Coordinates of C-alpha atoms and ligand atoms in Angstrom, one line a residue:
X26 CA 58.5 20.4 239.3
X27 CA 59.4 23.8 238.2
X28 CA 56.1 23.2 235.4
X29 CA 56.4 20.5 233.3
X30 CA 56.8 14.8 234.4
X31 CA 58.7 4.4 233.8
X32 CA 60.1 1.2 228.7
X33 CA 60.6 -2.2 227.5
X34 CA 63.5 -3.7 227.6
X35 CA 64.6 -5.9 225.0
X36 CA 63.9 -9.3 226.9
X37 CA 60.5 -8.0 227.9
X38 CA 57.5 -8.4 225.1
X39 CA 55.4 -5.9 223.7
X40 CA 51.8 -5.5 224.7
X41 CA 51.4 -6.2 221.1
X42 CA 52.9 -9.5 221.1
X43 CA 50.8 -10.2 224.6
X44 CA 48.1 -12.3 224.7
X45 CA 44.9 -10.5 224.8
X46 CA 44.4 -11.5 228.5
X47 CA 47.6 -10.0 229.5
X48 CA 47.1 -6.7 228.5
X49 CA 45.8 -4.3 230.9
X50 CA 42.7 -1.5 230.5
X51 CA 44.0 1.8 229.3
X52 CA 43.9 4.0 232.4
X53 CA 42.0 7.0 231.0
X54 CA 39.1 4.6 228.8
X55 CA 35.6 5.5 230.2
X56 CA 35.4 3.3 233.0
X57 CA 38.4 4.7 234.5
X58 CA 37.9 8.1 235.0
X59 CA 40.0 9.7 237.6
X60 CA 37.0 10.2 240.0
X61 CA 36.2 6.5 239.9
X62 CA 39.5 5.4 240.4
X63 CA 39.9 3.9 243.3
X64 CA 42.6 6.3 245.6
X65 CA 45.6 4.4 247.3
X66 CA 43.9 4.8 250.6
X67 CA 41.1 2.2 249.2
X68 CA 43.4 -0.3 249.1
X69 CA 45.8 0.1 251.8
X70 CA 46.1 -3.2 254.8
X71 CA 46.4 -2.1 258.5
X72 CA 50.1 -2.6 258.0
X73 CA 50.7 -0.3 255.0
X74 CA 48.8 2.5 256.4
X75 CA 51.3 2.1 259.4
X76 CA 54.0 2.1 256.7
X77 CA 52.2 5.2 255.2
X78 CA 52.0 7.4 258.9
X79 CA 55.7 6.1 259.5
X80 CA 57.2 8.0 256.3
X81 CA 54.9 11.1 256.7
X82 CA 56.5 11.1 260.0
X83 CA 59.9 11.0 258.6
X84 CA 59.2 12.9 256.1
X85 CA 57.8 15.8 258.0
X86 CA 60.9 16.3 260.1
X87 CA 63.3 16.2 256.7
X88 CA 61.5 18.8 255.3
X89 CA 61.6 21.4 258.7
X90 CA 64.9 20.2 259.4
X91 CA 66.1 20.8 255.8
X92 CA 64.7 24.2 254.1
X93 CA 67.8 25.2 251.8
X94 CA 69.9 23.5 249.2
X95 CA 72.5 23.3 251.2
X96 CA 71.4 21.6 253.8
X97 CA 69.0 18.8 251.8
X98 CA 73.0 18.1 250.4
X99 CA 74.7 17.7 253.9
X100 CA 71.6 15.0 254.6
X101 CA 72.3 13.3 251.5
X102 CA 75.9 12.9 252.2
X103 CA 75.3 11.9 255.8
X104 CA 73.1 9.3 255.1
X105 CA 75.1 8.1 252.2
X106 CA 78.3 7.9 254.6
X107 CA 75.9 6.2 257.2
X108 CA 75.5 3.7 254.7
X109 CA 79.0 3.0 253.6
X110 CA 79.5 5.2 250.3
X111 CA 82.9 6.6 249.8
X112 CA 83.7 9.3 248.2
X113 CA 84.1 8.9 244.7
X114 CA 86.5 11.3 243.6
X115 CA 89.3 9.5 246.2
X116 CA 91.1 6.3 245.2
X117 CA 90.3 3.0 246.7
X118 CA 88.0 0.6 245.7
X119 CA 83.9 1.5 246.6
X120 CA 82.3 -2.0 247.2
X121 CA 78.9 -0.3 248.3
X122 CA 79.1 2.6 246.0
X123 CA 79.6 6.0 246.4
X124 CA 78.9 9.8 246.4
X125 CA 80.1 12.5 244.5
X126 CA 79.9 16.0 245.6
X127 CA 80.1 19.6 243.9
X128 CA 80.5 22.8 245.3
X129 CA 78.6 21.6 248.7
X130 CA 75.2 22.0 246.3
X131 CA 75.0 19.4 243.7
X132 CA 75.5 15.6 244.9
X133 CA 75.5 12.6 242.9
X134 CA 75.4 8.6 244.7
X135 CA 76.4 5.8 242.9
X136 CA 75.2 1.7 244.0
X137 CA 76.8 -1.0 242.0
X138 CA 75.0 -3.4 239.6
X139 CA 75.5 -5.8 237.2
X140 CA 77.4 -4.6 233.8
X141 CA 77.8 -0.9 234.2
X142 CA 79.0 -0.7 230.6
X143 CA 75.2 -1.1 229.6
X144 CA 73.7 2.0 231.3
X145 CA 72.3 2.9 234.4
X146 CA 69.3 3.5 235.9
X147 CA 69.5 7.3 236.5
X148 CA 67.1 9.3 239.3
X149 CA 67.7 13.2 239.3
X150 CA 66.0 15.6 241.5
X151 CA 66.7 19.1 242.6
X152 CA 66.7 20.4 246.0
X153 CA 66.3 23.8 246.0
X154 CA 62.7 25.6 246.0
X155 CA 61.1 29.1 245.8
X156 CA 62.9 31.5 248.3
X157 CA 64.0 35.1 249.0
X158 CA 67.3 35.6 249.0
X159 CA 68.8 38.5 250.7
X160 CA 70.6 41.2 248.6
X161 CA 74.5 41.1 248.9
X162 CA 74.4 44.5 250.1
X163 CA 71.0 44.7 252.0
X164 CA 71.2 46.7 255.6
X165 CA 69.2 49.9 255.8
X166 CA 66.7 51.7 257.6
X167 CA 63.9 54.3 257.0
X168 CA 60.7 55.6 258.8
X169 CA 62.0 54.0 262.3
X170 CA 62.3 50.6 261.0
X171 CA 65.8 48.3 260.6
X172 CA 65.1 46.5 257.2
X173 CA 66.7 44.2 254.6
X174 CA 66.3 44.3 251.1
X175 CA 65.8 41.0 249.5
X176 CA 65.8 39.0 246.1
X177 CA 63.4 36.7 244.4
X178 CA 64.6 33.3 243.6
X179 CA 62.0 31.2 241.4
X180 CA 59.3 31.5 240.3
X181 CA 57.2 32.4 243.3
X182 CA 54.1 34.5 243.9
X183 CA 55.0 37.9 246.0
X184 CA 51.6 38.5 247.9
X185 CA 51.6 34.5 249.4
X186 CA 55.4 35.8 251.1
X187 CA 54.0 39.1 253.2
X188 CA 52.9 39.2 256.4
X189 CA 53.5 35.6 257.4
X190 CA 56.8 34.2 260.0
X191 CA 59.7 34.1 257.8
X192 CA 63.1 32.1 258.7
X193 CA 66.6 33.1 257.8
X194 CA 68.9 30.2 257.1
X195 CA 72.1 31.2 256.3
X196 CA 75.6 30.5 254.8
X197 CA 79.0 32.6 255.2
X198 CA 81.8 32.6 254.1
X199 CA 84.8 35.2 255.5
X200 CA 87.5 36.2 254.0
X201 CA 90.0 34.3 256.3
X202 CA 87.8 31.1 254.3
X203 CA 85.9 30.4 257.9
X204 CA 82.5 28.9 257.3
X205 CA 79.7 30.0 259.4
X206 CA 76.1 28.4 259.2
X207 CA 73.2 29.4 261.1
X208 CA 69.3 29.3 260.9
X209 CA 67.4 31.6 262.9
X210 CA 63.4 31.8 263.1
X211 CA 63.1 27.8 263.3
X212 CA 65.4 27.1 266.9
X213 CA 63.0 26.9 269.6
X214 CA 62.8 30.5 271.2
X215 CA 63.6 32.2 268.7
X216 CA 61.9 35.6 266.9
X217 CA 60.9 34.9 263.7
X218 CA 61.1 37.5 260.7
X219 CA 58.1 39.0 258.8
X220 CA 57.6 41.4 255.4
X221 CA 55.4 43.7 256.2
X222 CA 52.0 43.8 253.6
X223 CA 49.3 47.4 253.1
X224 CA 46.1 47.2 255.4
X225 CA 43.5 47.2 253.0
X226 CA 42.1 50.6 254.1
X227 CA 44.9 52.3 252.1
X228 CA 45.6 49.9 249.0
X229 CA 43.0 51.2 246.5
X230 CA 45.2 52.8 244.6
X231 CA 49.0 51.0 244.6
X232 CA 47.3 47.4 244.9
X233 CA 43.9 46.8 244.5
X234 CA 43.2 48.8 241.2
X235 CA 46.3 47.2 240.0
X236 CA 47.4 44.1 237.9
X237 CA 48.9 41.1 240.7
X238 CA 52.2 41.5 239.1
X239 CA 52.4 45.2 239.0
X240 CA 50.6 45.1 242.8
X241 CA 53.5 43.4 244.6
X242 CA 56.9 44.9 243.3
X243 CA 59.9 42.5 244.3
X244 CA 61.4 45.5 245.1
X245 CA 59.4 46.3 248.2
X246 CA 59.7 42.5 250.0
X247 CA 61.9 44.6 253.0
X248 CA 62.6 42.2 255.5
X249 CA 61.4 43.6 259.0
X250 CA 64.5 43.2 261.2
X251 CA 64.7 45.7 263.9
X252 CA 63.0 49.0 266.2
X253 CA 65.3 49.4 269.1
X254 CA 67.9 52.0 268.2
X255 CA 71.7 51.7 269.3
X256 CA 73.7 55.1 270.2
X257 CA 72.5 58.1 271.1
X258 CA 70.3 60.3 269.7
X259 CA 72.3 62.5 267.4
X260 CA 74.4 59.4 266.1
X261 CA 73.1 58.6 262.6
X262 CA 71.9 54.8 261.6
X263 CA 71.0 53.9 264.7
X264 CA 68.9 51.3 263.3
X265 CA 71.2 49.7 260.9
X266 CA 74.0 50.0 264.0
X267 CA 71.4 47.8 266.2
X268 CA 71.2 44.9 263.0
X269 CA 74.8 45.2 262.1
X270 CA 75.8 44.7 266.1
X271 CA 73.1 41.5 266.0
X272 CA 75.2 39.8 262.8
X273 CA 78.5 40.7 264.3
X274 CA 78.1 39.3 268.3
X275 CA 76.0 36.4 267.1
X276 CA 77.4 35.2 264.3
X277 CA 80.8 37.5 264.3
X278 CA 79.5 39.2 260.8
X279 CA 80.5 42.1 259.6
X280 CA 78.3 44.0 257.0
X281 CA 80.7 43.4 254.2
X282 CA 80.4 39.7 255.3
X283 CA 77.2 39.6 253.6
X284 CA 78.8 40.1 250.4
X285 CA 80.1 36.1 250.5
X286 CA 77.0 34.7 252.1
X287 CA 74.1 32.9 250.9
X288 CA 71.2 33.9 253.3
X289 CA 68.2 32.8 252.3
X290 CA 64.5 33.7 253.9
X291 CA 62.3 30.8 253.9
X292 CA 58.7 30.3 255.5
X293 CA 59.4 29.7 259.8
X294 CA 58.3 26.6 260.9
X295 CA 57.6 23.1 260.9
X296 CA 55.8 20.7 258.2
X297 CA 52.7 19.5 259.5
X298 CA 49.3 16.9 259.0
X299 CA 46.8 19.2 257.0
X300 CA 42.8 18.0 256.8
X301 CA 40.6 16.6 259.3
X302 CA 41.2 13.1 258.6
X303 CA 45.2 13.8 258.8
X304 CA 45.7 12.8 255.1
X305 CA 47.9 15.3 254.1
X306 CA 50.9 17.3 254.7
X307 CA 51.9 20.5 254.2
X308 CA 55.2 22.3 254.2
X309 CA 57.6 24.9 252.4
X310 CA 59.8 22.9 249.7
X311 CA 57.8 20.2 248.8
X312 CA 58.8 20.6 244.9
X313 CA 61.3 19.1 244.8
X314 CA 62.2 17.5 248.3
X315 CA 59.3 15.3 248.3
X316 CA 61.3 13.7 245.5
X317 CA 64.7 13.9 246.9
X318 CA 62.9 12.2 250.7
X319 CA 61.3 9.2 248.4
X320 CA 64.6 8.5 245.7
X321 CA 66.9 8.6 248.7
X322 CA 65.1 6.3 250.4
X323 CA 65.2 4.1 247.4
X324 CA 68.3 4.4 246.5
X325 CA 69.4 3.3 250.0
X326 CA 66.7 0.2 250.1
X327 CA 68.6 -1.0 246.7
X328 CA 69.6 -4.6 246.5
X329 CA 71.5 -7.0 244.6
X330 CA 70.8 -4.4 241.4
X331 CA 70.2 -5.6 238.2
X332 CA 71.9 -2.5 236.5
X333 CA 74.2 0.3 238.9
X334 CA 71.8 2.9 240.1
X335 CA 72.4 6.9 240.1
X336 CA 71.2 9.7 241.8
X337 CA 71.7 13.1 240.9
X338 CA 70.3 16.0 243.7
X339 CA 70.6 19.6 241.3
X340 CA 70.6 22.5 242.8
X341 CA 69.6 25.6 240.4
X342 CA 66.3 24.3 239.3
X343 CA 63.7 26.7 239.6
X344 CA 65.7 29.0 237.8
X345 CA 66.5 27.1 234.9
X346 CA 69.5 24.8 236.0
X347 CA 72.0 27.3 234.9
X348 CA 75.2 27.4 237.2
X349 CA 77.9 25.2 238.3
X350 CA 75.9 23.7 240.4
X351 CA 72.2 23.3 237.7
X352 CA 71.7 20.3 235.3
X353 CA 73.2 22.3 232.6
X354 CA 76.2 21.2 233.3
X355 CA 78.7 17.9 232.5
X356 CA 77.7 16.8 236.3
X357 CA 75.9 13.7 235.1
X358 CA 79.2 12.6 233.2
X359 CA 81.7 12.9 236.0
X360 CA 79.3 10.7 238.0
X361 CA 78.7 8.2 235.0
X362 CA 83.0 8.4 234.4
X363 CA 83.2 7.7 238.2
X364 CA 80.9 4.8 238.9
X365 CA 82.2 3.2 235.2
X366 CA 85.8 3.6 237.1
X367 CA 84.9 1.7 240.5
X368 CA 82.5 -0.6 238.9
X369 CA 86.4 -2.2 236.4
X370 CA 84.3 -1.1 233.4
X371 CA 86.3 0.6 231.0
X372 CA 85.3 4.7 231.1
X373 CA 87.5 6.1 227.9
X374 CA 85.2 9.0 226.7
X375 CA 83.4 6.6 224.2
X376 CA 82.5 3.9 227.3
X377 CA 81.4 7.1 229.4
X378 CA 79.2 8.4 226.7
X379 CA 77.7 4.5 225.3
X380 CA 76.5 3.5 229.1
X381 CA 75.0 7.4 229.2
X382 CA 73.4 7.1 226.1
X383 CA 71.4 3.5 227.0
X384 CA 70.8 4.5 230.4
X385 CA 67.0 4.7 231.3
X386 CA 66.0 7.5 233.9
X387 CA 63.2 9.4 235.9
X388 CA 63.2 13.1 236.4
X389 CA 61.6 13.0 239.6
X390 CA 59.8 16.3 240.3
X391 CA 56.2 17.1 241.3
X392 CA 53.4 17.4 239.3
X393 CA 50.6 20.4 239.8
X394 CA 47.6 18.4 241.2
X395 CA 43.9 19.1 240.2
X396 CA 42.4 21.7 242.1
X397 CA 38.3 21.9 241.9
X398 CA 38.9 25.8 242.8
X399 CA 41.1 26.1 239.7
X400 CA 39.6 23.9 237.4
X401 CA 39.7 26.1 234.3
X402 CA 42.8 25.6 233.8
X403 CA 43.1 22.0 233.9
X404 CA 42.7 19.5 231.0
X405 CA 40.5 17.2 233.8
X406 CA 41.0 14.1 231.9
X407 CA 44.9 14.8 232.0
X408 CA 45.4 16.0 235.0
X409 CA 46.8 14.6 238.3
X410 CA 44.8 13.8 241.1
X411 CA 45.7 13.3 245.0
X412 CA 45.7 10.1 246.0
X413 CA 46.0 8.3 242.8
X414 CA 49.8 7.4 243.5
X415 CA 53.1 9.2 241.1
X416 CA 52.6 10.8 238.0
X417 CA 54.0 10.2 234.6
X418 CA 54.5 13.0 232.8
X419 CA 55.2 11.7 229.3
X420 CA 56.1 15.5 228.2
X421 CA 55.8 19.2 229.8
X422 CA 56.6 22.5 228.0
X423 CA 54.3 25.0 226.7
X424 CA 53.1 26.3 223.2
X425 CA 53.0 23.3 221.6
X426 CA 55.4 20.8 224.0
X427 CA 57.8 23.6 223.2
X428 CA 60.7 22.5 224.9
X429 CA 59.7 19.7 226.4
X430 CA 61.8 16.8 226.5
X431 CA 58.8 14.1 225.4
X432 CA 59.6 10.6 226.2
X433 CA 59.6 8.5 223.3
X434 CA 56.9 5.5 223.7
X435 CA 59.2 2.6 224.0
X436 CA 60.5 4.0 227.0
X437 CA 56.8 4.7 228.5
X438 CA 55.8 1.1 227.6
X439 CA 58.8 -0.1 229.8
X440 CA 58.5 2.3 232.9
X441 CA 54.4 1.4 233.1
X442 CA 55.2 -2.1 232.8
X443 CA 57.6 -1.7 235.6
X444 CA 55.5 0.2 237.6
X445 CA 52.3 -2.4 237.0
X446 CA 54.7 -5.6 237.7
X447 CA 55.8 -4.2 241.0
X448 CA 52.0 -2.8 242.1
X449 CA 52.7 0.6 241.8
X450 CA 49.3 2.7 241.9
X451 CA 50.4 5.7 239.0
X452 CA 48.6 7.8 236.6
X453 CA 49.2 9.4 233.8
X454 CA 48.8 13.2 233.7
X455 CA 50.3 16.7 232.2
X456 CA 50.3 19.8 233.5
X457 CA 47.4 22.2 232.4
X458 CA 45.4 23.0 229.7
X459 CA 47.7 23.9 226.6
X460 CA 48.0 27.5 226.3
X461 CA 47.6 28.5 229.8
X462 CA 51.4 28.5 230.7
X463 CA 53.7 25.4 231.2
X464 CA 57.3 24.5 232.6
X465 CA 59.7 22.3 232.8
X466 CA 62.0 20.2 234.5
X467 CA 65.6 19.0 235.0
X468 CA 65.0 15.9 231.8
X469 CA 65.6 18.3 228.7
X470 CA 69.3 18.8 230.4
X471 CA 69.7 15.5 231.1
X472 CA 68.3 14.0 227.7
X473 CA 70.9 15.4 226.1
X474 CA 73.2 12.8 226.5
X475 CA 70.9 10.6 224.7
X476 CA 69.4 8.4 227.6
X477 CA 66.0 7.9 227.9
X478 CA 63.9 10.1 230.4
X479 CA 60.4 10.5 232.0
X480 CA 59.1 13.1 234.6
X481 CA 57.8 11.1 237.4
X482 CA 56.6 12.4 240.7
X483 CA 53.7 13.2 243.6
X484 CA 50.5 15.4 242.7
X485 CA 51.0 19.1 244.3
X486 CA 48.3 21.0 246.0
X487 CA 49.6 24.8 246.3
X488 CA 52.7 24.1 244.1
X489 CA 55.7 27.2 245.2
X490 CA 53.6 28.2 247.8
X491 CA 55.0 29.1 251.3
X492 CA 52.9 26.3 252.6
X493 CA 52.3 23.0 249.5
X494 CA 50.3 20.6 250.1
X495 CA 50.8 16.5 248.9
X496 CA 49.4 13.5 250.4
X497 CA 50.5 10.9 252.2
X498 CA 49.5 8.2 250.4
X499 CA 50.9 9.6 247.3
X500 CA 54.2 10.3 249.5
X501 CA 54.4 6.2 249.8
X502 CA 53.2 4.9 246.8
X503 CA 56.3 7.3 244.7
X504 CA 59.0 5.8 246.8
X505 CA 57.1 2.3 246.3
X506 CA 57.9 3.5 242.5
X507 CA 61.4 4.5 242.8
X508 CA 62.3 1.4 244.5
X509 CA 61.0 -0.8 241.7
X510 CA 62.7 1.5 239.2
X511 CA 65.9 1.1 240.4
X512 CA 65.2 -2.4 241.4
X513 CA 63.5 -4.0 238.3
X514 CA 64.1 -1.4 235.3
Ligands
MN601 MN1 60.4 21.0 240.8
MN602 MN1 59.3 24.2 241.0

């Protein structure tokens, strides 16, 4: 998640009405403490935990072979062709749904279900993450060094991006409109990139003494690029000659190039196992690909649907979903117009905006686990925990659930009973302790077409960090989720 988190349907009772029997224990009364919960693990037969290793396997590569927006979309769209989508914006008919794409950032995937006019059942994620960019105009050199100037994008913490193997991973466009993609840091062989950080023998003064946000301007994350000089001596920006000659014969860039180019500086790399007993894994982009891994899968595993399933992949997330290509925009209603179309239900504006309005959905995002080295600033009883499966999120925000997008308690009572009916190990958590920040997710933009929403996704160790942590257990049991959301909701 940027910072912020399954209702009963009509034919389905009311714990009220249920007999007393039926009715489950509430998951935070005082037997049930988060500590004495059993974990996923407990439970897990031989054959699940080789379930478990088999998607952390999987899961691993997606994230190392996928670190930017970009690519996480070409992924989708190649798995959704492998499976027989078509693209929904051509004619024709789509008998195992389609895809619909936006400026090669924001991708939507329709499956067909039963009466489409009623709603659908509606996953979004996003799948971008904390990054630098670089600057559109970012060559220079000084003191003997090539560098790059770069940009912030998210909310990320400075110091954790110094002094550690950086990738580049870019995106160009030139002028004649030819495309030219490339990674560089994360082929095998290849140099990685680094920002250079103050030894500690000089930093009393411009760090140490200083507040953390003061102590790391974004203004001095240069990119380390280059010492070998091109020319002779008297020639002038010989450094900057020596990176603008690298961009030009490898990727045949020129410096004004970079002015249509998305280049974006992520941690070099691969996702790995993390803890002695293997448990975990770590990698850069967890929040929010963890969630785009699992709902793809489920969307994919889909079958014969009770209700046409959506999912939405936003780009523009972590800094606030503005943008053509964000959750602020009418995306969600093209893809709803779309699927209405292909499905031979009517989708006039007023059909279009009905089946929004009763669709049920999960904003899939990750949830900021507990950590017992930070644990002033969690609510304990609230917060998530690793191991203990998906979190609902009934609300984020900040400031008195200032804007958060609070699902209403109909809709929780359906999502929990879908989760429980299906086995689904959850819990119920929020973010922190009121008053110590807050965020929030994608669901305020998409609840305001009037469907219902809930955040839902895996516990976070290290949340924007270059290197977050999540567990594979967790990993399993939110795509067991997502499956029985779209399957049973
Ligand atoms: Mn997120
Ligand atoms: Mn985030």
């Amino acid at each position: 998640m940027p910072k912020f988190p399954p209702m009963a349907s009509s034919r389905r009772k009311v714990a009220s009405e249920l007999p007393k029997a039926a009715r489950r224990p509430a998951p935070n009364s005082d037997d049930d403490q988060p500590e004495s919960r059993p974990t996923i693990w407990d439970n897990l037969s031989a054959r699940q935990r080789e379930e478990v290793e088999a998607l952390a396997a999987e899961y691993r590569r997606f994230l190392s072979e996928n670190k930017t927006e970009r690519t996480v979309g070409a992924r989708i769209l190649a798995l959704a062709k492998e499976a027989g989508l078509v693209d929904l914006a051509q004619g024709g008919p789509a008998p195992k749904g389609g895809y619909l794409a936006h400026h090669g950032k924001l991708f939507g995937l329709y499956a067909p279900g039963r009466s489409a006019e009623k709603g659908f059942n509606l996953i979004v994620a996003h799948g971008d993450a904390p990054r630098l960019d670089l600057k559109p105009r970012c060559l220079y050199e000084d003191g003997g060094l090539g560098l790059l100037k770069s940009n912030l994008y998210g909310g990320l913490k400075k110091f954790q991006w110094l002094a550690r193997p950086l990738a580049m991973w870019g995106f160009c466009v030139l002028k004649d409109g030819r495309e030219v993609n490339f990674r560089f840091g994360d082929e095998p062989g290849d140099p990685v990139l680094t920002i250079t950080d103050l030894l500690p023998h000089l930093d009393s003064r411009i760090q140490r003494d200083k507040k953390l946000v003061d102590a790391f301007p974004a203004e001095r994350l240069n990119v380390l690029a280059a010492t070998i000089p091109t020319g002779s001596a008297k020639e002038k920006h010989r450094l900057k000659k020596t990176v603008k000659d690298f961009l030009y014969k490898k990727w045949g860039l020129s410096e004004d190039d970079l002015v249509s180019s998305e280049i974006e500086l992520v941690p070099a790399g691969p996702a790995q196992e993390v803890g002695l007993d293997r448990s975990l894994i770590g990698g850069y982009g967890q929040d929010d690909r963890l969630s785009v891994f699992v709902a793809l899968k489920a969307f994919l595993a889909g079958k014969k649907l009770q209700k046409p399933s959506l999912l939405i992949i936003f780009d523009r997330e972590e800094i606030g979903s503005y943008g053509s290509t964000g959750a602020e925009t009418n995306f969600v209603v093209r893809l709803a117009a779309a699927a209405l179309a292909k499905s031979g239900a009517k989708d006039d504006w007023r059909a279009v905006t009905e089946a929004l309005a009763a669709s049920m959905a999960l904003s899939a995002d990750v949830e900021a686990a507990f950590d017992p080295t930070f644990k002033e600033v969690h609510d304990e009883l609230n917060a998530a925990r690793i191991g203990l499966g998906p979190c609902l999120v009934r609300y984020t925000g900040g400031a008195g659930k200032y804007g958060a997008s609070e699902a209403r308690a109909e809709y929780m009572a359906h999502v929990r009973s879908v989760f429980d009916e299906s086995g689904v190990v959850w819990q119920s958590t929020l973010l922190g302790k009121q008053e110590y920040g807050g965020g929030g997710t994608v669901a305020l933009s998409l609840a305001f077409h009037g469907l219902s929403i809930v955040d839902c996704g895996a516990p976070i160790l290290s949340m924007h960090s270059p290197f977050e942590i999540s567990s594979k257990a967790d990993l399993w049991m939110t795509m067991k989720a997502m499956a029985a959301f779209y399957q049973k909701a």
